[in-house]
Amino acid sequence: MEATVNTQTEEENVWGGGNQPLGASYGKMMMWFFIVSDALTFSGFLVAYGFSRYKFIDSWPIADEVFTHFPFLHGVEAPMYYVALMTFILIFSSVTMVLAVDAGHQMKQKKVAWYMLFTIIGGLVFVGSQAWEWATFIRGDYGAVELRSGRILQFVDAQTGKRIALDEFAQPIEDERVVHLERNGVWYQSGEGLPSYTVNEIKAGFMANENVVGRAEKLNEDGEKIMLSREETAERLESAVHVVEGANLVRNEYGNRLFADFFFFITGFHGFHVFSGVVINVIIFFNVILGTYDRRKNYEMVEKVGLYWHFVDLVWVFVFTFFYLV
Amino acid sequence: MAHAHESNTKRIWIVFGILSVVTIVEVILGIIKPESLMASVLGMKILNWIFIILTIVKAYYIAWSFMHLEGERGSFKWSIVLPLLILIPYLAFILLVEGNYIYDVYSESFVSWDF
């Protein structure tokens, strides 16, 4: 019955405005089409990541070795647990959001406000977690050496195959470059940042410690990094040009340079979406408290920001899979 | 949309349960990495195929239930989903094949990229 009535009104004033051929209001429809275009943007990024990864399929960093940290558990290898927790936080904030929309349909102002508040808190916790993840990624933990080819050489224990941090074997040499401090001159001087150790100190440490060998970027058939012999390592160390600690946009200790670039760009762009989602949620939250939608007699605005918020969750599901799992 | 909305709370919690279970399964598989799933099918490990399928399952539940696509009119629903369903696999196919080709060029050429 309802459908027949609708068709009639549509036929009456097709060009007169006021009809909804797709059964959705203008605002909701535009939110959806924005989401479609944003989804294409994100898939562009993720596919570009896949492209670069296929290009260097036999030397790409292993995510399980990179993201091994969990807050307050220092030194414990906990791959994936932290991102899994972040995923849960975001999914749960999506649930409170959909509960807010549901309460809005029933015009329960108080309930909407509370659920919106929980959603905002969930979003803030997620952004905070991501900041922590970035900080850990940027700091790094073992350090590595970059060769003239731009490839990364990491160090492992020859017996156990466990990673060795630079400060466990490097031999400090006196009288090398020092950091320019402000008290030595107030004018600005630009120059390369100074890592904790120089290439020569690493080389000396390598010569002095028999059980240190290198590990190149290449993977074997089981997807593990190939360990080098003492001679091969010494040969590669000859062409070492940089000591790399942690990650920045130019080089990172984990391996291929593109890896950190994509990590910063994709998770950063997603984090920016979460942040803007929180801001929009806060605005709508205040409108709910002020009773704007109660007077308007519909809570469709909550539904629209809800769509955006779920989309952010949806994107994270894909980022989680392609960055951490696959 | 004049009719009264009844509460969907029960369904919301069921979907949350499904999403949680799928995520837990993904994490467990990612940590154990069972040897039996390491075989390659269609150029990718079975494990990775499982991850991708589970991701699409999650995406389906988020879009259909949380974003309430299931309640929209068919024309609206498909004008949203179809472009994504066509364009994304298309782009992925082209770029991944191309990436694979460049990998072959790098590894089979006479130039060393690891000097």
Short mmCIF file of C-alpha atoms in Angstrom, two decimals:
data_model
loop_
_atom_site.label_atom_id
_atom_site.label_comp_id
_atom_site.label_asym_id
_atom_site.label_seq_id
_atom_site.Cartn_x
_atom_site.Cartn_y
_atom_site.Cartn_z
CA MET A 1 0.00 0.00 0.00
CA GLU A 2 2.66 2.46 1.09
CA ALA A 3 4.64 1.88 -2.08
CA THR A 4 1.67 2.63 -4.32
CA VAL A 5 1.01 5.87 -2.54
CA ASN A 6 4.66 6.86 -2.93
CA THR A 7 4.64 6.26 -6.69
CA GLN A 8 1.61 8.41 -7.08
CA THR A 9 3.11 11.39 -5.32
CA GLU A 10 6.29 10.94 -7.32
CA GLU A 11 4.37 11.02 -10.57
CA GLU A 12 2.54 14.10 -9.48
CA ASN A 13 5.57 16.30 -8.84
CA VAL A 14 8.66 14.66 -10.23
CA TRP A 15 10.28 18.03 -10.85
CA GLY A 16 8.52 19.88 -8.10
CA GLY A 17 10.95 18.78 -5.39
CA GLY A 18 10.15 17.16 -2.10
CA ASN A 19 10.19 13.57 -3.29
CA GLN A 20 12.84 11.01 -2.42
CA PRO A 21 13.39 8.60 -5.31
CA LEU A 22 15.97 6.61 -3.36
CA GLY A 23 13.98 6.60 -0.15
CA ALA A 24 16.64 8.50 1.78
CA SER A 25 16.87 12.15 2.75
CA TYR A 26 19.31 14.43 0.94
CA GLY A 27 21.72 14.61 3.89
CA LYS A 28 21.86 10.89 4.42
CA MET A 29 22.30 10.22 0.72
CA MET A 30 25.20 12.68 0.47
CA MET A 31 26.84 11.17 3.55
CA TRP A 32 26.66 7.80 1.82
CA PHE A 33 28.11 9.09 -1.42
CA PHE A 34 30.90 10.83 0.49
CA ILE A 35 31.61 7.50 2.17
CA VAL A 36 31.75 5.79 -1.24
CA SER A 37 34.34 8.26 -2.49
CA ASP A 38 36.32 8.05 0.73
CA ALA A 39 36.23 4.26 0.51
CA LEU A 40 37.75 4.53 -2.96
CA THR A 41 40.48 6.81 -1.60
CA PHE A 42 41.35 4.32 1.11
CA SER A 43 41.29 1.40 -1.29
CA GLY A 44 43.66 3.39 -3.51
CA PHE A 45 46.09 3.65 -0.60
CA LEU A 46 45.77 0.03 0.41
CA VAL A 47 46.16 -1.21 -3.15
CA ALA A 48 49.24 1.01 -3.58
CA TYR A 49 50.59 -0.66 -0.45
CA GLY A 50 49.86 -4.05 -2.01
CA PHE A 51 51.59 -2.97 -5.22
CA SER A 52 54.78 -2.01 -3.40
CA ARG A 53 54.63 -5.14 -1.33
CA TYR A 54 54.30 -7.38 -4.39
CA LYS A 55 57.18 -5.48 -5.94
CA PHE A 56 59.42 -6.43 -3.02
CA ILE A 57 57.58 -9.60 -2.05
CA ASP A 58 60.75 -11.44 -1.03
CA SER A 59 62.15 -8.74 1.22
CA TRP A 60 59.18 -6.98 2.84
CA PRO A 61 59.38 -6.49 6.63
CA ILE A 62 57.48 -9.05 8.72
CA ALA A 63 54.70 -7.31 10.67
CA ASP A 64 54.92 -9.82 13.52
CA GLU A 65 58.51 -8.74 14.15
CA VAL A 66 57.74 -5.04 13.98
CA PHE A 67 54.63 -4.65 16.13
CA THR A 68 55.56 -6.68 19.19
CA HIS A 69 54.87 -4.24 21.98
CA PHE A 70 52.13 -3.96 24.55
CA PRO A 71 51.88 -1.10 27.06
CA PHE A 72 53.34 -1.89 30.51
CA LEU A 73 54.76 -5.18 29.26
CA HIS A 74 58.25 -4.07 28.42
CA GLY A 75 60.44 -6.68 26.80
CA VAL A 76 57.60 -9.17 26.36
CA GLU A 77 57.06 -10.28 22.78
CA ALA A 78 53.35 -9.75 22.16
CA PRO A 79 52.74 -9.56 18.43
CA MET A 80 49.22 -8.51 17.39
CA TYR A 81 47.66 -8.33 20.85
CA TYR A 82 47.79 -4.57 20.95
CA VAL A 83 46.25 -4.00 17.52
CA ALA A 84 43.65 -6.64 18.31
CA LEU A 85 42.75 -4.65 21.42
CA MET A 86 42.55 -1.46 19.33
CA THR A 87 40.25 -3.24 16.89
CA PHE A 88 37.98 -4.24 19.76
CA ILE A 89 37.87 -0.71 21.12
CA LEU A 90 36.81 0.61 17.74
CA ILE A 91 34.23 -2.11 17.12
CA PHE A 92 32.79 -1.50 20.57
CA SER A 93 32.54 2.24 19.99
CA SER A 94 30.72 1.35 16.77
CA VAL A 95 28.24 -0.68 18.82
CA THR A 96 27.55 2.21 21.21
CA MET A 97 27.10 4.44 18.17
CA VAL A 98 24.50 2.16 16.64
CA LEU A 99 22.78 1.94 20.04
CA ALA A 100 22.65 5.75 20.07
CA VAL A 101 21.02 5.73 16.63
CA ASP A 102 18.57 3.10 17.84
CA ALA A 103 17.69 5.17 20.91
CA GLY A 104 17.27 8.18 18.63
CA HIS A 105 14.61 6.35 16.64
CA GLN A 106 12.68 6.03 19.89
CA MET A 107 13.27 9.70 20.77
CA LYS A 108 15.04 8.87 24.02
CA GLN A 109 17.23 11.92 24.42
CA LYS A 110 19.09 10.84 27.60
CA LYS A 111 19.96 7.43 26.18
CA VAL A 112 21.26 8.96 22.93
CA ALA A 113 23.46 11.35 24.90
CA TRP A 114 24.97 8.61 27.04
CA TYR A 115 25.69 6.31 24.11
CA MET A 116 27.22 9.21 22.16
CA LEU A 117 29.45 9.94 25.13
CA PHE A 118 30.66 6.32 25.27
CA THR A 119 31.35 6.46 21.53
CA ILE A 120 33.43 9.61 21.94
CA ILE A 121 35.42 8.04 24.78
CA GLY A 122 36.04 4.93 22.67
CA GLY A 123 37.25 7.09 19.79
CA LEU A 124 39.62 9.03 22.03
CA VAL A 125 41.04 5.83 23.50
CA PHE A 126 41.62 4.54 19.98
CA VAL A 127 43.41 7.69 18.82
CA GLY A 128 45.53 7.57 21.99
CA SER A 129 46.44 3.95 21.32
CA GLN A 130 47.44 4.83 17.82
CA ALA A 131 49.68 7.63 19.12
CA TRP A 132 51.36 5.10 21.40
CA GLU A 133 51.77 2.70 18.49
CA TRP A 134 53.38 5.43 16.42
CA ALA A 135 55.71 6.46 19.25
CA THR A 136 56.89 2.85 19.66
CA PHE A 137 57.34 2.48 15.92
CA ILE A 138 59.33 5.72 15.63
CA ARG A 139 61.54 4.88 18.59
CA GLY A 140 62.35 1.38 17.34
CA ASP A 141 64.09 -1.15 19.54
CA TYR A 142 67.05 -2.92 17.97
CA GLY A 143 68.54 -0.51 15.47
CA ALA A 144 70.15 -1.45 12.17
CA VAL A 145 72.63 -0.30 9.56
CA GLU A 146 71.78 1.01 6.13
CA LEU A 147 74.00 -0.03 3.23
CA ARG A 148 74.93 1.96 0.16
CA SER A 149 72.15 0.20 -1.78
CA GLY A 150 69.55 1.55 0.65
CA ARG A 151 69.04 -1.93 2.08
CA ILE A 152 68.86 -2.52 5.82
CA LEU A 153 71.22 -4.85 7.65
CA GLN A 154 69.98 -6.07 11.02
CA PHE A 155 72.01 -7.97 13.61
CA VAL A 156 71.22 -11.32 15.21
CA ASP A 157 72.83 -13.80 17.56
CA ALA A 158 74.64 -16.43 15.48
CA GLN A 159 73.57 -19.27 17.80
CA THR A 160 69.99 -18.44 18.74
CA GLY A 161 68.99 -16.30 15.78
CA LYS A 162 67.53 -13.71 18.18
CA ARG A 163 67.81 -10.04 17.35
CA ILE A 164 70.65 -8.08 18.97
CA ALA A 165 70.31 -4.39 19.70
CA LEU A 166 73.10 -2.06 18.64
CA ASP A 167 73.98 -1.05 22.19
CA GLU A 168 74.61 -4.69 23.10
CA PHE A 169 77.70 -4.96 20.92
CA ALA A 170 78.76 -1.56 19.57
CA GLN A 171 82.13 -0.32 20.86
CA PRO A 172 82.21 3.36 21.73
CA ILE A 173 85.09 5.22 20.10
CA GLU A 174 86.26 8.52 21.60
CA ASP A 175 86.55 11.75 19.67
CA GLU A 176 83.90 11.31 17.05
CA ARG A 177 81.23 13.78 16.03
CA VAL A 178 79.27 15.46 18.82
CA VAL A 179 75.77 16.90 18.83
CA HIS A 180 75.64 20.65 18.40
CA LEU A 181 74.08 22.05 21.55
CA GLU A 182 72.48 25.43 21.92
CA ARG A 183 74.98 26.57 24.56
CA ASN A 184 77.80 26.24 22.03
CA GLY A 185 76.16 28.74 19.71
CA VAL A 186 72.68 30.15 19.53
CA TRP A 187 72.48 30.30 15.75
CA TYR A 188 70.76 27.51 13.91
CA GLN A 189 72.88 24.90 12.24
CA SER A 190 71.37 22.24 10.08
CA GLY A 191 72.82 18.80 9.71
CA GLU A 192 72.11 15.12 9.90
CA GLY A 193 70.69 13.88 13.18
CA LEU A 194 73.21 11.97 15.24
CA PRO A 195 72.37 8.34 16.11
CA SER A 196 73.62 6.78 19.33
CA TYR A 197 76.46 5.04 17.51
CA THR A 198 78.50 5.72 14.41
CA VAL A 199 79.08 3.24 11.61
CA ASN A 200 82.70 2.79 12.76
CA GLU A 201 81.60 1.93 16.27
CA ILE A 202 79.26 -0.72 14.88
CA LYS A 203 82.05 -2.15 12.72
CA ALA A 204 84.43 -2.29 15.71
CA GLY A 205 81.75 -3.96 17.80
CA PHE A 206 81.10 -6.50 15.07
CA MET A 207 84.81 -7.39 14.88
CA ALA A 208 85.04 -7.81 18.66
CA ASN A 209 81.94 -9.99 19.09
CA GLU A 210 82.22 -13.37 17.39
CA ASN A 211 78.57 -14.31 17.87
CA VAL A 212 77.11 -11.32 16.04
CA VAL A 213 76.01 -11.89 12.45
CA GLY A 214 73.94 -9.85 10.05
CA ARG A 215 70.51 -10.47 8.63
CA ALA A 216 69.59 -9.01 5.27
CA GLU A 217 66.12 -8.05 4.08
CA LYS A 218 65.71 -11.18 1.93
CA LEU A 219 63.21 -13.83 3.02
CA ASN A 220 63.59 -17.58 2.59
CA GLU A 221 60.82 -19.89 1.38
CA ASP A 222 59.19 -20.06 4.82
CA GLY A 223 58.93 -16.28 4.92
CA GLU A 224 61.75 -15.84 7.44
CA LYS A 225 64.71 -13.49 7.14
CA ILE A 226 67.92 -15.18 5.95
CA MET A 227 70.87 -15.08 8.36
CA LEU A 228 74.27 -14.27 6.88
CA SER A 229 77.63 -15.77 7.80
CA ARG A 230 80.40 -13.78 9.52
CA GLU A 231 82.22 -13.26 6.21
CA GLU A 232 79.10 -12.17 4.33
CA THR A 233 78.23 -9.76 7.12
CA ALA A 234 81.73 -8.27 7.13
CA GLU A 235 81.54 -7.81 3.38
CA ARG A 236 78.20 -6.02 3.60
CA LEU A 237 79.29 -3.87 6.53
CA GLU A 238 82.01 -2.47 4.26
CA SER A 239 79.32 -0.55 2.37
CA ALA A 240 77.45 0.62 5.48
CA VAL A 241 76.62 4.32 5.32
CA HIS A 242 74.08 5.03 8.07
CA VAL A 243 73.10 3.84 11.50
CA VAL A 244 69.33 3.65 11.59
CA GLU A 245 67.39 3.69 14.85
CA GLY A 246 63.62 3.58 14.72
CA ALA A 247 61.75 5.01 11.79
CA ASN A 248 61.16 8.23 9.94
CA LEU A 249 59.91 9.06 6.47
CA VAL A 250 63.34 8.55 4.89
CA ARG A 251 64.60 5.33 6.45
CA ASN A 252 63.56 2.81 9.05
CA GLU A 253 65.27 -0.03 10.87
CA TYR A 254 62.59 -2.55 9.92
CA GLY A 255 63.53 -2.91 6.26
CA ASN A 256 62.21 -1.45 3.04
CA ARG A 257 61.89 2.33 3.14
CA LEU A 258 58.39 2.25 1.70
CA PHE A 259 57.16 0.19 4.64
CA ALA A 260 57.37 3.03 7.16
CA ASP A 261 56.05 5.53 4.60
CA PHE A 262 52.94 3.47 4.01
CA PHE A 263 52.53 2.80 7.71
CA PHE A 264 52.62 6.50 8.57
CA PHE A 265 50.46 7.49 5.65
CA ILE A 266 47.69 4.92 5.87
CA THR A 267 47.36 4.64 9.64
CA GLY A 268 47.85 8.39 9.87
CA PHE A 269 45.09 9.09 7.39
CA HIS A 270 42.84 6.68 9.21
CA GLY A 271 43.74 8.23 12.57
CA PHE A 272 42.88 11.62 11.13
CA HIS A 273 39.47 10.24 10.18
CA VAL A 274 38.95 8.93 13.70
CA PHE A 275 39.96 12.30 15.12
CA SER A 276 37.59 14.24 12.87
CA GLY A 277 34.90 11.67 13.67
CA VAL A 278 35.38 12.39 17.37
CA VAL A 279 35.12 16.14 16.73
CA ILE A 280 31.89 15.73 14.75
CA ASN A 281 30.54 13.37 17.41
CA VAL A 282 31.24 15.96 20.10
CA ILE A 283 29.34 18.62 18.15
CA ILE A 284 26.34 16.32 17.70
CA PHE A 285 26.62 15.24 21.34
CA PHE A 286 26.19 18.84 22.48
CA ASN A 287 23.26 19.29 20.10
CA VAL A 288 21.64 16.21 21.64
CA ILE A 289 22.13 17.59 25.16
CA LEU A 290 20.76 20.97 24.15
CA GLY A 291 17.68 19.22 22.83
CA THR A 292 18.04 20.41 19.24
CA TYR A 293 16.94 17.10 17.77
CA ASP A 294 14.25 16.63 20.40
CA ARG A 295 12.63 19.87 19.21
CA ARG A 296 13.22 18.88 15.59
CA LYS A 297 11.34 15.64 16.34
CA ASN A 298 13.95 13.49 14.62
CA TYR A 299 17.45 12.28 15.34
CA GLU A 300 18.63 11.83 11.77
CA MET A 301 21.79 13.87 12.41
CA VAL A 302 22.87 11.19 14.89
CA GLU A 303 22.28 8.62 12.18
CA LYS A 304 24.43 10.56 9.70
CA VAL A 305 27.44 10.92 12.00
CA GLY A 306 26.82 7.30 12.90
CA LEU A 307 27.33 6.36 9.25
CA TYR A 308 30.66 8.20 9.21
CA TRP A 309 31.74 6.58 12.45
CA HIS A 310 30.92 3.07 11.21
CA PHE A 311 32.81 3.81 8.03
CA VAL A 312 35.91 4.65 10.07
CA ASP A 313 35.51 1.29 11.82
CA LEU A 314 35.05 -0.43 8.47
CA VAL A 315 38.28 1.03 7.12
CA TRP A 316 40.17 -0.05 10.22
CA VAL A 317 39.00 -3.64 9.67
CA PHE A 318 40.76 -3.56 6.29
CA VAL A 319 43.87 -1.75 7.55
CA PHE A 320 44.13 -4.32 10.34
CA THR A 321 44.01 -7.18 7.86
CA PHE A 322 46.42 -5.83 5.30
CA PHE A 323 48.96 -4.25 7.62
CA TYR A 324 49.09 -6.68 10.50
CA LEU A 325 47.63 -10.02 9.43
CA VAL A 326 48.39 -10.78 5.80
CA MET B 1 9.55 6.41 7.01
CA ALA B 2 6.56 7.31 9.10
CA HIS B 3 6.14 3.96 10.80
CA ALA B 4 7.24 3.58 14.42
CA HIS B 5 10.71 2.17 14.94
CA GLU B 6 10.95 -0.79 17.23
CA SER B 7 14.19 -1.41 19.09
CA ASN B 8 16.86 -3.50 17.37
CA THR B 9 19.06 -3.80 20.45
CA LYS B 10 19.09 -7.58 20.43
CA ARG B 11 20.29 -7.79 16.85
CA ILE B 12 22.99 -5.18 17.53
CA TRP B 13 24.47 -7.30 20.30
CA ILE B 14 24.31 -10.43 18.15
CA VAL B 15 26.23 -8.66 15.38
CA PHE B 16 28.75 -7.42 17.95
CA GLY B 17 29.19 -11.03 19.05
CA ILE B 18 29.80 -12.15 15.46
CA LEU B 19 32.34 -9.38 14.82
CA SER B 20 34.17 -10.20 18.07
CA VAL B 21 34.33 -13.91 17.33
CA VAL B 22 35.64 -13.27 13.81
CA THR B 23 38.32 -10.90 15.15
CA ILE B 24 39.38 -13.40 17.83
CA VAL B 25 39.64 -16.16 15.21
CA GLU B 26 41.77 -13.87 13.03
CA VAL B 27 44.12 -13.03 15.89
CA ILE B 28 44.48 -16.67 16.96
CA LEU B 29 45.22 -17.76 13.38
CA GLY B 30 47.68 -14.88 13.02
CA ILE B 31 49.59 -15.91 16.14
CA ILE B 32 49.60 -19.70 15.61
CA LYS B 33 49.99 -19.63 11.83
CA PRO B 34 49.01 -23.31 11.36
CA GLU B 35 51.41 -25.18 9.08
CA SER B 36 48.51 -26.76 7.17
CA LEU B 37 47.31 -23.34 5.96
CA MET B 38 50.64 -22.29 4.51
CA ALA B 39 50.07 -23.98 1.15
CA SER B 40 49.61 -21.65 -1.76
CA VAL B 41 46.31 -21.42 -3.64
CA LEU B 42 45.90 -19.02 -6.58
CA GLY B 43 49.18 -17.30 -5.81
CA MET B 44 48.49 -16.66 -2.14
CA LYS B 45 48.68 -18.64 1.10
CA ILE B 46 45.42 -20.25 2.24
CA LEU B 47 45.83 -18.40 5.55
CA ASN B 48 45.84 -15.05 3.75
CA TRP B 49 42.74 -16.03 1.79
CA ILE B 50 41.03 -16.86 5.07
CA PHE B 51 42.00 -13.47 6.49
CA ILE B 52 40.62 -11.65 3.46
CA ILE B 53 37.36 -13.62 3.46
CA LEU B 54 36.86 -13.02 7.20
CA THR B 55 37.52 -9.31 6.64
CA ILE B 56 34.83 -9.18 3.97
CA VAL B 57 32.45 -11.00 6.34
CA LYS B 58 33.11 -8.31 8.96
CA ALA B 59 32.68 -5.54 6.39
CA TYR B 60 29.36 -7.09 5.35
CA TYR B 61 28.02 -7.08 8.91
CA ILE B 62 29.18 -3.53 9.61
CA ALA B 63 27.67 -2.16 6.41
CA TRP B 64 24.49 -4.20 6.38
CA SER B 65 23.62 -4.11 10.07
CA PHE B 66 25.39 -1.16 11.72
CA MET B 67 25.12 1.18 8.76
CA HIS B 68 21.67 -0.22 8.14
CA LEU B 69 22.08 -0.84 4.42
CA GLU B 70 19.73 -3.82 4.72
CA GLY B 71 16.87 -1.41 5.40
CA GLU B 72 17.50 0.89 2.46
CA ARG B 73 15.69 0.77 -0.85
CA GLY B 74 17.31 -1.59 -3.36
CA SER B 75 18.27 1.12 -5.83
CA PHE B 76 20.03 3.12 -3.11
CA LYS B 77 21.73 0.06 -1.65
CA TRP B 78 23.20 -1.05 -4.94
CA SER B 79 24.18 2.43 -6.10
CA ILE B 80 26.47 2.43 -3.06
CA VAL B 81 27.75 -1.12 -3.08
CA LEU B 82 28.13 -1.87 -6.79
CA PRO B 83 30.68 0.86 -7.67
CA LEU B 84 32.89 -0.32 -4.81
CA LEU B 85 32.37 -3.97 -5.67
CA ILE B 86 33.44 -3.36 -9.27
CA LEU B 87 36.17 -0.73 -8.93
CA ILE B 88 38.15 -2.02 -5.94
CA PRO B 89 38.78 -5.60 -7.15
CA TYR B 90 39.55 -4.15 -10.59
CA LEU B 91 42.17 -1.76 -9.22
CA ALA B 92 43.61 -4.44 -6.95
CA PHE B 93 43.87 -6.90 -9.83
CA ILE B 94 45.67 -4.45 -12.13
CA LEU B 95 48.14 -3.12 -9.58
CA LEU B 96 48.98 -6.46 -7.98
CA VAL B 97 49.66 -8.07 -11.35
CA GLU B 98 51.82 -5.10 -12.26
CA GLY B 99 53.68 -5.27 -8.93
CA ASN B 100 54.33 -8.95 -9.50
CA TYR B 101 55.67 -8.20 -12.98
CA ILE B 102 58.08 -5.58 -11.63
CA TYR B 103 59.25 -8.10 -9.04
CA ASP B 104 60.05 -10.51 -11.88
CA VAL B 105 61.97 -7.82 -13.75
CA TYR B 106 64.01 -7.03 -10.65
CA SER B 107 64.81 -10.62 -9.81
CA GLU B 108 65.51 -11.92 -13.31
CA SER B 109 67.38 -9.00 -14.81
CA PHE B 110 71.15 -8.77 -14.96
CA VAL B 111 71.27 -5.77 -12.67
CA SER B 112 71.92 -6.31 -8.99
CA TRP B 113 69.64 -4.27 -6.75
CA ASP B 114 71.47 -5.31 -3.62
CA PHE B 115 74.97 -3.97 -4.23
#
